[in-house]
Coordinates of C-alpha atoms and ligand atoms in Angstrom, one line a residue:
X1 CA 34.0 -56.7 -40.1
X2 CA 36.3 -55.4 -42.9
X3 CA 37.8 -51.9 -42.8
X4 CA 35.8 -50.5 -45.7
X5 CA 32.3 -51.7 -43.9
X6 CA 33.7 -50.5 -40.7
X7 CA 34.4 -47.0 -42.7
X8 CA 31.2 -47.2 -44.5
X9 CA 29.1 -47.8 -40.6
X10 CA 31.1 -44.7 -39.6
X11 CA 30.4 -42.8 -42.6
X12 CA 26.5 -43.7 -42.4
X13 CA 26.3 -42.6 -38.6
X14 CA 28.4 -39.1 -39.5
X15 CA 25.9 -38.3 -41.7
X16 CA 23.0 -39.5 -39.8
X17 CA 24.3 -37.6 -36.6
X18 CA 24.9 -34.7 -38.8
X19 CA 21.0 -34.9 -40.5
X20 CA 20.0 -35.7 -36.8
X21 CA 21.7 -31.9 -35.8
X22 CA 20.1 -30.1 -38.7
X23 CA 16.8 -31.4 -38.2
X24 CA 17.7 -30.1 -34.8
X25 CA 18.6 -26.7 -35.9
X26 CA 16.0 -26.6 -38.7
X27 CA 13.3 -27.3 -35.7
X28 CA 15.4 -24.4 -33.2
X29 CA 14.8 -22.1 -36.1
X30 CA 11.2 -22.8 -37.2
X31 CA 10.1 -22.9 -33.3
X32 CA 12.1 -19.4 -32.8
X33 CA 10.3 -17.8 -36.1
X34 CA 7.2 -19.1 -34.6
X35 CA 8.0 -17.6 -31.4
X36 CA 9.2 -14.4 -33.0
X37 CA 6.0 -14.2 -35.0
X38 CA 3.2 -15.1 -32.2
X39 CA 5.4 -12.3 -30.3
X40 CA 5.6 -9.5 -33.2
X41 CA 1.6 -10.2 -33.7
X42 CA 1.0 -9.9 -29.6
X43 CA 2.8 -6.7 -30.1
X44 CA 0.9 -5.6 -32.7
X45 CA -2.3 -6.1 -30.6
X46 CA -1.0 -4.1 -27.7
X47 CA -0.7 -1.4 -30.0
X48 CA -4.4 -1.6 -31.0
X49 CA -5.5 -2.0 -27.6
X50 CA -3.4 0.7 -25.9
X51 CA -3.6 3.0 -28.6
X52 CA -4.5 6.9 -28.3
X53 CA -5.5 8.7 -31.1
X54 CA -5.8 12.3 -31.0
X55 CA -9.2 12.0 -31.4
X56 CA -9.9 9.7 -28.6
X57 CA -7.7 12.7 -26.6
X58 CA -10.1 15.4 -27.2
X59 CA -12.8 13.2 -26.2
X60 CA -11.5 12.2 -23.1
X61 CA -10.8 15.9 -22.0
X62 CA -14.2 16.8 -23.2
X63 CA -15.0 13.9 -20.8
X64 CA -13.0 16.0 -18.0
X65 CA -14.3 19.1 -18.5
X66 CA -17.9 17.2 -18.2
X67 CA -17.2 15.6 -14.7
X68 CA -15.3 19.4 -13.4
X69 CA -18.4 20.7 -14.3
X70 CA -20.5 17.8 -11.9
X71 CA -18.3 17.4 -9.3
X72 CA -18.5 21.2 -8.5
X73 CA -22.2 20.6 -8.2
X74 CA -24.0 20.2 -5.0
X75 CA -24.2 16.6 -5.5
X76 CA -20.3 15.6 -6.1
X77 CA -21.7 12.3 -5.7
X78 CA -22.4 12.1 -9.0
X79 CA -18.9 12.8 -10.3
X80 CA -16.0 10.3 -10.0
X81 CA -13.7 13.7 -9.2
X82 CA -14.4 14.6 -6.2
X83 CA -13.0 18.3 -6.9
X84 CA -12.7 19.1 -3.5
X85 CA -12.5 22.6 -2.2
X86 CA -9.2 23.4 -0.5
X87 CA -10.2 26.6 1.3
X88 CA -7.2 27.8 -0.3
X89 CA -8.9 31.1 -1.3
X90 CA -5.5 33.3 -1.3
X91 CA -2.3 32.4 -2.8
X92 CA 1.2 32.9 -1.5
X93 CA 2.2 36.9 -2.6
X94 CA 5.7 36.9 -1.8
X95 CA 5.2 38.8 1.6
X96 CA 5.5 35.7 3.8
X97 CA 8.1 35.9 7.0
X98 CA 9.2 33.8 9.8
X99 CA 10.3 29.9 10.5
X100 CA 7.7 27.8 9.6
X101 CA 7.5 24.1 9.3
X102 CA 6.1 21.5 6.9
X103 CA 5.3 17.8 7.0
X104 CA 5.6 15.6 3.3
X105 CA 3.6 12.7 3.8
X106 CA 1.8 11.2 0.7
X107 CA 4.2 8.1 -0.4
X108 CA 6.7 5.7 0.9
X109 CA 8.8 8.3 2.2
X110 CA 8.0 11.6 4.2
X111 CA 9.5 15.1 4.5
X112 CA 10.4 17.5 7.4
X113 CA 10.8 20.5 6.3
X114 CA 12.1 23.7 8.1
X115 CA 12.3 26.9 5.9
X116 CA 13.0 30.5 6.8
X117 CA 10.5 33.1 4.9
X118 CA 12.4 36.4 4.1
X119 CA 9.5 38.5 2.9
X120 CA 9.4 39.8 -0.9
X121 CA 13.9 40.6 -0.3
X122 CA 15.1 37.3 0.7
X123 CA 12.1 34.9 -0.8
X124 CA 12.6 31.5 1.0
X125 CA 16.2 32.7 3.3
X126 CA 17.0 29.2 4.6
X127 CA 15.5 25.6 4.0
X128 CA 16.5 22.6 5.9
X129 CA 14.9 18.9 5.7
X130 CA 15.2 15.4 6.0
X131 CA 13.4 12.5 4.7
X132 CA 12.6 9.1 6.3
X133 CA 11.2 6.0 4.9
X134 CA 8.1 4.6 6.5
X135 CA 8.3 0.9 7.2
X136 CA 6.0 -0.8 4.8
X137 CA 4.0 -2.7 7.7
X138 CA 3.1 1.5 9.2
X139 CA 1.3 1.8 5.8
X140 CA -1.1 -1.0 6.0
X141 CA -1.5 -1.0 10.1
X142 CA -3.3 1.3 12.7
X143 CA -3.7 5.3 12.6
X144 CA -1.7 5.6 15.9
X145 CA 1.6 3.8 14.8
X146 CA 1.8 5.8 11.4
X147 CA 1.2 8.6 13.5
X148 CA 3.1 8.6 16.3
X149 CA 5.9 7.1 13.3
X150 CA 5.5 10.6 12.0
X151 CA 6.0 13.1 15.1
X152 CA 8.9 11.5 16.7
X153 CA 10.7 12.1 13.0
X154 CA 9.5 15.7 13.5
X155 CA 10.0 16.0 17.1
X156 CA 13.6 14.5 16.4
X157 CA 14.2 17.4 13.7
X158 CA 12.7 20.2 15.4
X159 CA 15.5 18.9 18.4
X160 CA 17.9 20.1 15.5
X161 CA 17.2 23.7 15.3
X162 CA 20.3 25.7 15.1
X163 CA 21.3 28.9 16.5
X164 CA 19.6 31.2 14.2
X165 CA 16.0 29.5 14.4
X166 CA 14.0 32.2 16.7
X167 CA 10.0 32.9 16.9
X168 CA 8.7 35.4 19.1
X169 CA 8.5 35.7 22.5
X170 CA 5.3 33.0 23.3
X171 CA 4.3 31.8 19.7
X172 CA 4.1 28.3 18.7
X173 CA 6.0 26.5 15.9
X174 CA 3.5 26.5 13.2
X175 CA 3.3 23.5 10.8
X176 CA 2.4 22.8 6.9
X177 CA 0.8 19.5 6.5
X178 CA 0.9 18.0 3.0
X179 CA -1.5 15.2 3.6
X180 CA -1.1 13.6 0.0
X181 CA -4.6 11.6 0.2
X182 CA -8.0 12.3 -0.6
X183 CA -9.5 14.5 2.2
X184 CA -12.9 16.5 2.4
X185 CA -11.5 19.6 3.9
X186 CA -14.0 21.2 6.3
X187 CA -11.1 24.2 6.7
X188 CA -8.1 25.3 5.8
X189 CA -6.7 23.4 8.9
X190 CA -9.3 20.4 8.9
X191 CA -10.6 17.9 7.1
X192 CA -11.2 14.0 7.0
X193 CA -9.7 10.8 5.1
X194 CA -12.0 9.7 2.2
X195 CA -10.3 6.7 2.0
X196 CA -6.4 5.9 1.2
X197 CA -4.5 5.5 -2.2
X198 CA -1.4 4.3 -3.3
X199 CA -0.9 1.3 -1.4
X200 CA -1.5 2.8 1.7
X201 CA -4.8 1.3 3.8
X202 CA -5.0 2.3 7.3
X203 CA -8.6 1.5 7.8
X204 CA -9.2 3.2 11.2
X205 CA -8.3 6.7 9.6
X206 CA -10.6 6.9 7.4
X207 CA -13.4 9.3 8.5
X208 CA -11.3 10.7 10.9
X209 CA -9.8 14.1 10.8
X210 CA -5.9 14.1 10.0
X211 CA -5.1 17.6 11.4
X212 CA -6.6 15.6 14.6
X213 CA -4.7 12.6 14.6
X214 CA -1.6 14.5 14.1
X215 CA -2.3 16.7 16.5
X216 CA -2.6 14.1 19.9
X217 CA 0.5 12.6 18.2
X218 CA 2.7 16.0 18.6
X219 CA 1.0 16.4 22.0
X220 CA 2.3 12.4 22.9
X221 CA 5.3 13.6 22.1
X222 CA 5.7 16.7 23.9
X223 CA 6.1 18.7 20.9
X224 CA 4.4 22.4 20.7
X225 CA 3.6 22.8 17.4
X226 CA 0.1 24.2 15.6
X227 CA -1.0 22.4 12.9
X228 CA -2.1 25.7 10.6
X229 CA -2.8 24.7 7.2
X230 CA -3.8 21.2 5.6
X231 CA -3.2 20.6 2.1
X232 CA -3.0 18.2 -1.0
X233 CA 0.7 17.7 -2.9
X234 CA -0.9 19.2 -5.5
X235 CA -2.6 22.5 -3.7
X236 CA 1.0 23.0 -2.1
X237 CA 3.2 22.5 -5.5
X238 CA 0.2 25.5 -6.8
X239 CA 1.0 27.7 -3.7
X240 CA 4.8 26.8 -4.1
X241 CA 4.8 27.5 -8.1
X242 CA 2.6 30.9 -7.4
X243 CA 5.1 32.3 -5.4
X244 CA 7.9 31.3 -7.9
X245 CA 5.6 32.9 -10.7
X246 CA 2.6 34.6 -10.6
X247 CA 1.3 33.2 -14.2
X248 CA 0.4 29.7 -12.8
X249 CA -2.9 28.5 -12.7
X250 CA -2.9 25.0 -12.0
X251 CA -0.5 21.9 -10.5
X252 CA -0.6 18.4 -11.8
X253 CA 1.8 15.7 -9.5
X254 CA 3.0 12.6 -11.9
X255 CA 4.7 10.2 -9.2
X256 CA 3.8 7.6 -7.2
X257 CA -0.2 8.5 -7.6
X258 CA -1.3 11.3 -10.0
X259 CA -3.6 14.3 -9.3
X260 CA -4.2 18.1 -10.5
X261 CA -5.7 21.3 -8.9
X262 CA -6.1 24.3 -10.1
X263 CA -7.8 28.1 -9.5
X264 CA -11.2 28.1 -10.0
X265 CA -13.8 31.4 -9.6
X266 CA -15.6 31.2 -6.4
X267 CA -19.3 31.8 -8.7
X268 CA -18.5 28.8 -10.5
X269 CA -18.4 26.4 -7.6
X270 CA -22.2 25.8 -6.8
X271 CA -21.4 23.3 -3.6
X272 CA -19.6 26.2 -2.3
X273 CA -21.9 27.3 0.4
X274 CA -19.4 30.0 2.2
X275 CA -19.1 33.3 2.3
X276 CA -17.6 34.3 -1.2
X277 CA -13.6 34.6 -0.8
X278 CA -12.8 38.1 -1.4
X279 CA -10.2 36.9 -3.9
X280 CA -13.3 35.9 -6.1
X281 CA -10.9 32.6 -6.2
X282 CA -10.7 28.7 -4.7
X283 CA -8.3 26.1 -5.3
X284 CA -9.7 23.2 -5.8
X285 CA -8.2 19.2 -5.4
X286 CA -9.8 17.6 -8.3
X287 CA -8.7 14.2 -7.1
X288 CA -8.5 12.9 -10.8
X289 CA -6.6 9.9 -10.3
X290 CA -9.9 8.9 -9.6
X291 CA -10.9 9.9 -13.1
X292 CA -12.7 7.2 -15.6
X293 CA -14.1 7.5 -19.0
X294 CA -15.6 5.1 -21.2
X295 CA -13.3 6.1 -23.5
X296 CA -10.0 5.6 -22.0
X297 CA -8.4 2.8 -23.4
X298 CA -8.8 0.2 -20.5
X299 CA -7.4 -3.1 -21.4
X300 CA -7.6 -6.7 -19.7
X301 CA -4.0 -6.3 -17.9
X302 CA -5.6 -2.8 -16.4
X303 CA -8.7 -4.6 -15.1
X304 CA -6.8 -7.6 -13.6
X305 CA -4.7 -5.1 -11.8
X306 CA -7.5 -2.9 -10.6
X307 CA -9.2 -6.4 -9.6
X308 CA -5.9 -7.4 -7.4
X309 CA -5.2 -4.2 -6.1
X310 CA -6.0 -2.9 -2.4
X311 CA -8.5 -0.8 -4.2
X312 CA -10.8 -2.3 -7.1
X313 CA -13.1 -0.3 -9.0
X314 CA -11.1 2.8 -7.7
X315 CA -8.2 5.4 -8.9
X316 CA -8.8 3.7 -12.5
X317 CA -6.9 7.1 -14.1
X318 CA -4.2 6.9 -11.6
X319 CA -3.7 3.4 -12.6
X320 CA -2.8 3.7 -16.0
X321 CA -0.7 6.4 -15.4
X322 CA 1.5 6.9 -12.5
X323 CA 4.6 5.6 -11.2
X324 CA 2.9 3.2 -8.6
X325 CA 2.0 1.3 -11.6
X326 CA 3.3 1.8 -15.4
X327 CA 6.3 -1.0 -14.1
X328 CA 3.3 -3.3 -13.1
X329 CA 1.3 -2.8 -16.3
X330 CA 4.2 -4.1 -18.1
X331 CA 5.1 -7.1 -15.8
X332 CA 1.4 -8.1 -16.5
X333 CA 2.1 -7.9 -20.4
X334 CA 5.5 -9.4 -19.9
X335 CA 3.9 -12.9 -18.2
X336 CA 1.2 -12.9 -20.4
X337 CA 3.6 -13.0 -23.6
X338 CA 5.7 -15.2 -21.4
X339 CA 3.1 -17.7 -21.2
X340 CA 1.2 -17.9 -24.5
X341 CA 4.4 -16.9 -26.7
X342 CA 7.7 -18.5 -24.6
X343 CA 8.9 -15.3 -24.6
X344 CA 11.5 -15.8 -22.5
X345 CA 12.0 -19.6 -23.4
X346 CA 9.9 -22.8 -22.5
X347 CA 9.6 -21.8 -19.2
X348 CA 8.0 -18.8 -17.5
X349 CA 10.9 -17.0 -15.3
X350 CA 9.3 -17.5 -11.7
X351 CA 10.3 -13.9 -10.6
X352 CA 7.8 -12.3 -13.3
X353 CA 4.7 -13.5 -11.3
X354 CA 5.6 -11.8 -8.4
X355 CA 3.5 -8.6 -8.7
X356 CA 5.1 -5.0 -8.3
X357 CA 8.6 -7.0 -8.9
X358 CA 8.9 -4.7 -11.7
X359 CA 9.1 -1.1 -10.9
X360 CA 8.7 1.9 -12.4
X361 CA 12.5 3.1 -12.2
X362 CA 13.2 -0.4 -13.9
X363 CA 11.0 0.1 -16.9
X364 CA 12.7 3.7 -17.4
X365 CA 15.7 2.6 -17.2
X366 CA 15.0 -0.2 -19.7
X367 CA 13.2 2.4 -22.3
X368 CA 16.4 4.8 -22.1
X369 CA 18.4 2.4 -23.4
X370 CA 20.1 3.2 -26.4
X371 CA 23.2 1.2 -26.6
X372 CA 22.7 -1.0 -29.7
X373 CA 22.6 -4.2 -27.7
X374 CA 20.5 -3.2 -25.2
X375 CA 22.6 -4.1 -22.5
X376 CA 20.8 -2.0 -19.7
X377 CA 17.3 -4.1 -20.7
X378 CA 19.7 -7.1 -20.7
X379 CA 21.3 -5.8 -17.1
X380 CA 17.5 -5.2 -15.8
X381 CA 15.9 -9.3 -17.0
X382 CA 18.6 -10.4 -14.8
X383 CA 18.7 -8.3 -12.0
X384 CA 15.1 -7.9 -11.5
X385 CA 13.3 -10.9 -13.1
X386 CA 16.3 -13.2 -12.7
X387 CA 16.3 -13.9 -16.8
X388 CA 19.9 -14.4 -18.2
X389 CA 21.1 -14.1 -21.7
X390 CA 17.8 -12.7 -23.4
X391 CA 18.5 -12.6 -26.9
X392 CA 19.0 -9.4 -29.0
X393 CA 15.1 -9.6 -30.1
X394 CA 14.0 -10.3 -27.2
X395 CA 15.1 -7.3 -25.3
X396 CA 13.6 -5.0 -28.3
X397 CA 10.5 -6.4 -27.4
X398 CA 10.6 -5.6 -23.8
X399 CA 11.7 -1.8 -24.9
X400 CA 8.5 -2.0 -27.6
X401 CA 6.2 -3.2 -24.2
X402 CA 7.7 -0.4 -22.1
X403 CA 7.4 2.1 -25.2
X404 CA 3.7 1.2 -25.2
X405 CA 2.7 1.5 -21.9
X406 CA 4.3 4.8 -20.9
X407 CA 3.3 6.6 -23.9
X408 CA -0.2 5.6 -23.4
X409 CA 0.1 7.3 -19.8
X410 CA 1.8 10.3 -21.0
X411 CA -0.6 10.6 -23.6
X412 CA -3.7 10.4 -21.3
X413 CA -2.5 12.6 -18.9
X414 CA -2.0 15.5 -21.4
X415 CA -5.8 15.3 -22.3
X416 CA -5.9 15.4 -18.7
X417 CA -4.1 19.0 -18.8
X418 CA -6.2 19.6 -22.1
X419 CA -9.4 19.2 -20.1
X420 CA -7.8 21.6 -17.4
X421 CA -7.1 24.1 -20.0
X422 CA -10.3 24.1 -21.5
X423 CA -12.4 24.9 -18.6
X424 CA -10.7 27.3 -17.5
X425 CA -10.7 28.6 -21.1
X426 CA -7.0 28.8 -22.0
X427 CA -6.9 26.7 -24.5
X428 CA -7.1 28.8 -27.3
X429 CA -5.1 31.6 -28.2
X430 CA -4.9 34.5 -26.0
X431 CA -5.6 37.6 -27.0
X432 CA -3.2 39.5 -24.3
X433 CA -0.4 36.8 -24.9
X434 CA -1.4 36.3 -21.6
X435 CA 1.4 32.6 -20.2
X436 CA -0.6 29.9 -18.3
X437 CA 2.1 28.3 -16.2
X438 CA 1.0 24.6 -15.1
X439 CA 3.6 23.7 -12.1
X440 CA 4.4 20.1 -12.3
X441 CA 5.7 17.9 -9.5
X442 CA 6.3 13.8 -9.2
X443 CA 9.5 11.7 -9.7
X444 CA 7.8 10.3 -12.7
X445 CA 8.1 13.5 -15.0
X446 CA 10.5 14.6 -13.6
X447 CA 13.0 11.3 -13.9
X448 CA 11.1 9.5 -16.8
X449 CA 11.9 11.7 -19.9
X450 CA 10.6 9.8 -22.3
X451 CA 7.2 9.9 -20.7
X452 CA 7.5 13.5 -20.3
X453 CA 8.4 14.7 -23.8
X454 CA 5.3 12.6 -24.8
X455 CA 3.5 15.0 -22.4
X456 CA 4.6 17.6 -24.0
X457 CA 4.5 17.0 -27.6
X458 CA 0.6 15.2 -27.2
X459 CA -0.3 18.8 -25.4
X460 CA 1.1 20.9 -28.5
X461 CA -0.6 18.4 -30.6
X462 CA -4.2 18.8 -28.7
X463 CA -3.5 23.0 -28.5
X464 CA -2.3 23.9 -31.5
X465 CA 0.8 25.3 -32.5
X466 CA -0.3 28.8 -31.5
X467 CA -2.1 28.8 -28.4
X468 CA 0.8 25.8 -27.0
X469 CA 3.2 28.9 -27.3
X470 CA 1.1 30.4 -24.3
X471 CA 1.4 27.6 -22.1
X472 CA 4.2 26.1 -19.9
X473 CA 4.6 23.2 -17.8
X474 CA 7.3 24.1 -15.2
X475 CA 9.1 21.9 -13.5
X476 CA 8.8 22.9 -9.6
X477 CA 11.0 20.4 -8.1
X478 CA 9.5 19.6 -4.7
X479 CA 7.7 22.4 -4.2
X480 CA 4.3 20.8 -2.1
X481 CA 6.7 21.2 0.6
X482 CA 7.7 24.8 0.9
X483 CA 4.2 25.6 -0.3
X484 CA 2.6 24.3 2.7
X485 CA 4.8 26.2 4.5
X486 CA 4.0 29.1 3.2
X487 CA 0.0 28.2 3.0
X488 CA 0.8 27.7 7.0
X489 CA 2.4 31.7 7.0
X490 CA -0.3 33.1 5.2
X491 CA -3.1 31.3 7.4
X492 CA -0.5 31.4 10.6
X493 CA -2.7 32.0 13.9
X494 CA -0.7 35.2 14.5
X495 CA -1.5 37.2 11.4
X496 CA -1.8 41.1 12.1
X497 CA 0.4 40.7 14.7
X498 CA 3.4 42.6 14.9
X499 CA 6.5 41.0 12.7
X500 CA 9.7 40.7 15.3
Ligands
LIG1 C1 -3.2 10.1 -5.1 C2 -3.9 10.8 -4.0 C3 -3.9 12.3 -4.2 C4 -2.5 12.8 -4.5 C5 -1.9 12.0 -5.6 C6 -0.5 12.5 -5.9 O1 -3.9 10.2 -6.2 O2 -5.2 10.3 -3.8 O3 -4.4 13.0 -3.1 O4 -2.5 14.2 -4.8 O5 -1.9 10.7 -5.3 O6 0.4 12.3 -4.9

């Protein structure tokens, strides 16, 4: 062959490598436009499908107020809140005095707490605690083991009092037992498991009564201690936030699971068959993670969860809202767009089909990003889903997904609060500028802000200008804890005896 055909054959296979590589890149481009659009119109459908209107707000607190109103009938049955009567019929004052102890249980970890009441001078004089992780085989395994888990952590604090602790002569250590589940309290220091939540399932507890079970527990251990007042996380952040300030009326926990209680008059609590509390007043557990309307916006990726989790057809509310499962909602989303739009490339990344991979702390992290690559969302696909180098888009579309999801909880719960506010008519403007404080308590507000100024700004929104200048939510940072202790001084066994 000559130079100039051996030229030309080099030329001609330049230019047909080089039309080969832009037909290439022309293909990369379309399939990424493609991708890009199937993606922005997935996105587009979450928003219709997890979308919150005001409107839809008001109706789903009207929908509260409706099933308050059943479940405080005679026939709770016929309620999905089980508004549960605490016994709780007088809050702490302030007058409160002695060591008392409490017990935290109601998530993966637990508290012991150890606090020192100083009557109205020196409020709470001295608080000590420590928390301990419960294995995650306690939580699915037998009543005894989670139990007898639980005293030796207290019997090992209690072997930690200092110097100063002293009771009087022959009096027992009395205990405050946040019991973080649904119970149907037969007293203030009894009641039995309706069933478990939040990934717990302990099957041969349920029926029984908890004050009980913790009870033979101490006593295996050797441990003298009275078991004086049973409570919910939410009944305890109430007592803890009345003592702090006398204007609050109800307690809503956004964490791991989600509930609210609140004061409610003795006359409008037909199931209440007692003698009428001399307060006029009850506290009552509402329970309304179990909540359900037909109008909250329940999509496919809720009922698939519900379907998979420990248990279906239950805590539908609490599902959609709390930190147990916003990180899980969005995994769902994420696979789904992973598989029907490439999201992340031809193939699925293994590590998003693993459920509760992502958690909640992971998607707020994600959503707070505000570096202008996105380099925490970019951090987070890699360390948790094991996805390298998503591009820029991409990772907007993971903060859109997160964005979506949380605001729809946030959104729900404050017609939640809404629905509180309205039965107990405070949801208007009040003529005696009277405050309504609503104590709040959960990692979830209290670490997720984005999901909390939602809250917030979705409760102005459904009060009003006006009558939201009335109403507080407070922060009362772990306060279910000292509240049951003080619930346990002001039902201790040794009230109207002498103070020494
Ligand atoms: C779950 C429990 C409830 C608790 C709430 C918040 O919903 O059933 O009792 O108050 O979580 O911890």
């Amino acid at each position: 062959m000559g130079k100039a055909a051996l030229y030309t054959t080099a030329a001609v296979c330049a230019a047909a490598t080089a039309g080969a590589v832009a037909l290439v890149v022309i293909r990369r481009r379309k399939a990424l436009a493609e991708r890009r659009a199937r993606a922005a119109s997935v996105i587009e459908e979450l928003e219709g499908i997890f979308s919150t209107p005001i409107e839809r707000l008001r109706l789903i607190a009207d929908e509260m107020v409706e099933e308050m109103h059943r479940g405080l009938t005679s026939d709770s049955s016929a309620s999905c809140l089980k508004m549960i009567l605490s016994y709780v019929d007088k809050l702490p004052t302030g007058d409160e005095k002695g060591w008392f102890y409490a017990l935290d249980l109601g998530g993966t970890n637990f508290r012991v707490i150890r606090v020192l009441l100083g009557g109205r001078e020196s409020r709470v004089a001295k608080q000590e605690y420590e928390e301990v992780s419960i294995p995650p085989h306690l939580m699915v395994g037998g009543s005894i083991e989670l139990f007898d888990f639980i005293a030796t952590a207290l019997a090992n604090f209690v072997a930690t009092e200092g110097e100063e602790f002293h009771l009087p002569e022959g009096r027992q250590r009395e205990l405050g037992f946040t019991f973080s589940f649904p119970v149907k309290q037969t007293s203030i220091s009894s009641g039995t498991l309706i069933k478990w939540t939040k990934g717990f399932s302990i099957e041969d507890t349920v029926g029984k009564d908890v004050v009980a079970e913790l009870t033979k527990a101490l006593e295996r251990q050797g441990l003298d201690m009275k078991v004086t007042a049973l409570v919910n996380d939410t009944i305890g952040t109430l007592a803890g936030g009345r003592y702090e300030d006398q204007g609050v009326v109800a307690a809503v926990i956004l964490g791991t699971g989600t509930n609210a209680a609140y004061v409610e008059h003795a006359h409008a609590i037909p199931k209440w068959d007692g003698l009428l509390p001399s307060s006029g007043e009850m506290v009552i557990n509402m329970e309304w993670g179990n909540f359900r309307s037909k109008d909250l916006p329940i999509t496919d990726y809720d009922r698939a969860l519900d379907f998979e989790s420990l248990n279906p057809g239950e805590q539908i509310y609490e599902k959609m809202i709390s930190g147990m499962y916003l990180g899980e909602v969005v995994r769902r989303v994420l696979l789904r767009i992973a598989q029907e739009a490439s999201l992340f490339g031809e193939v699925v990344p293994p590590r998003l089909e693993i459920p509760f991979i992502l958690r909640t702390p992971h998607m707020s992290a994600m959503h707070h990003d505000s570096s202008p690559d996105l380099r925490i969302v970019a951090a987070k696909l890699k360390e948790v889903l094991g996805i390298a180098n998503a591009p820029l888009q991409t990772r907007k579309m993971v903060m859109a997904i997160c964005d979506i999801v949380a605001k729809r909880g946030a959104r729900i719960s404050a017609a939640g609060i809404y629905g509180i506010l309205k039965k107990l008519g405070r949801h208007t403007v009040q003529t005696e500028k009277q405050k309504t404080v609503i104590a709040m308590d959960g990692g979830l507000y209290e670490h997720y802000s984005i999901f909390s100024e939602c809250l917030v700004d979705t409760l102005r929104e459904l009060l009003g200008e006006e009558a939201a200048s009335s109403v507080v939510i407070k922060l009362a940072n772990d306060g279910s804890g000292v509240g049951a202790a003080l619930l346990a001084a002001s039902h201790s066994q040794y009230l109207g005896f002498d103070e020494s």
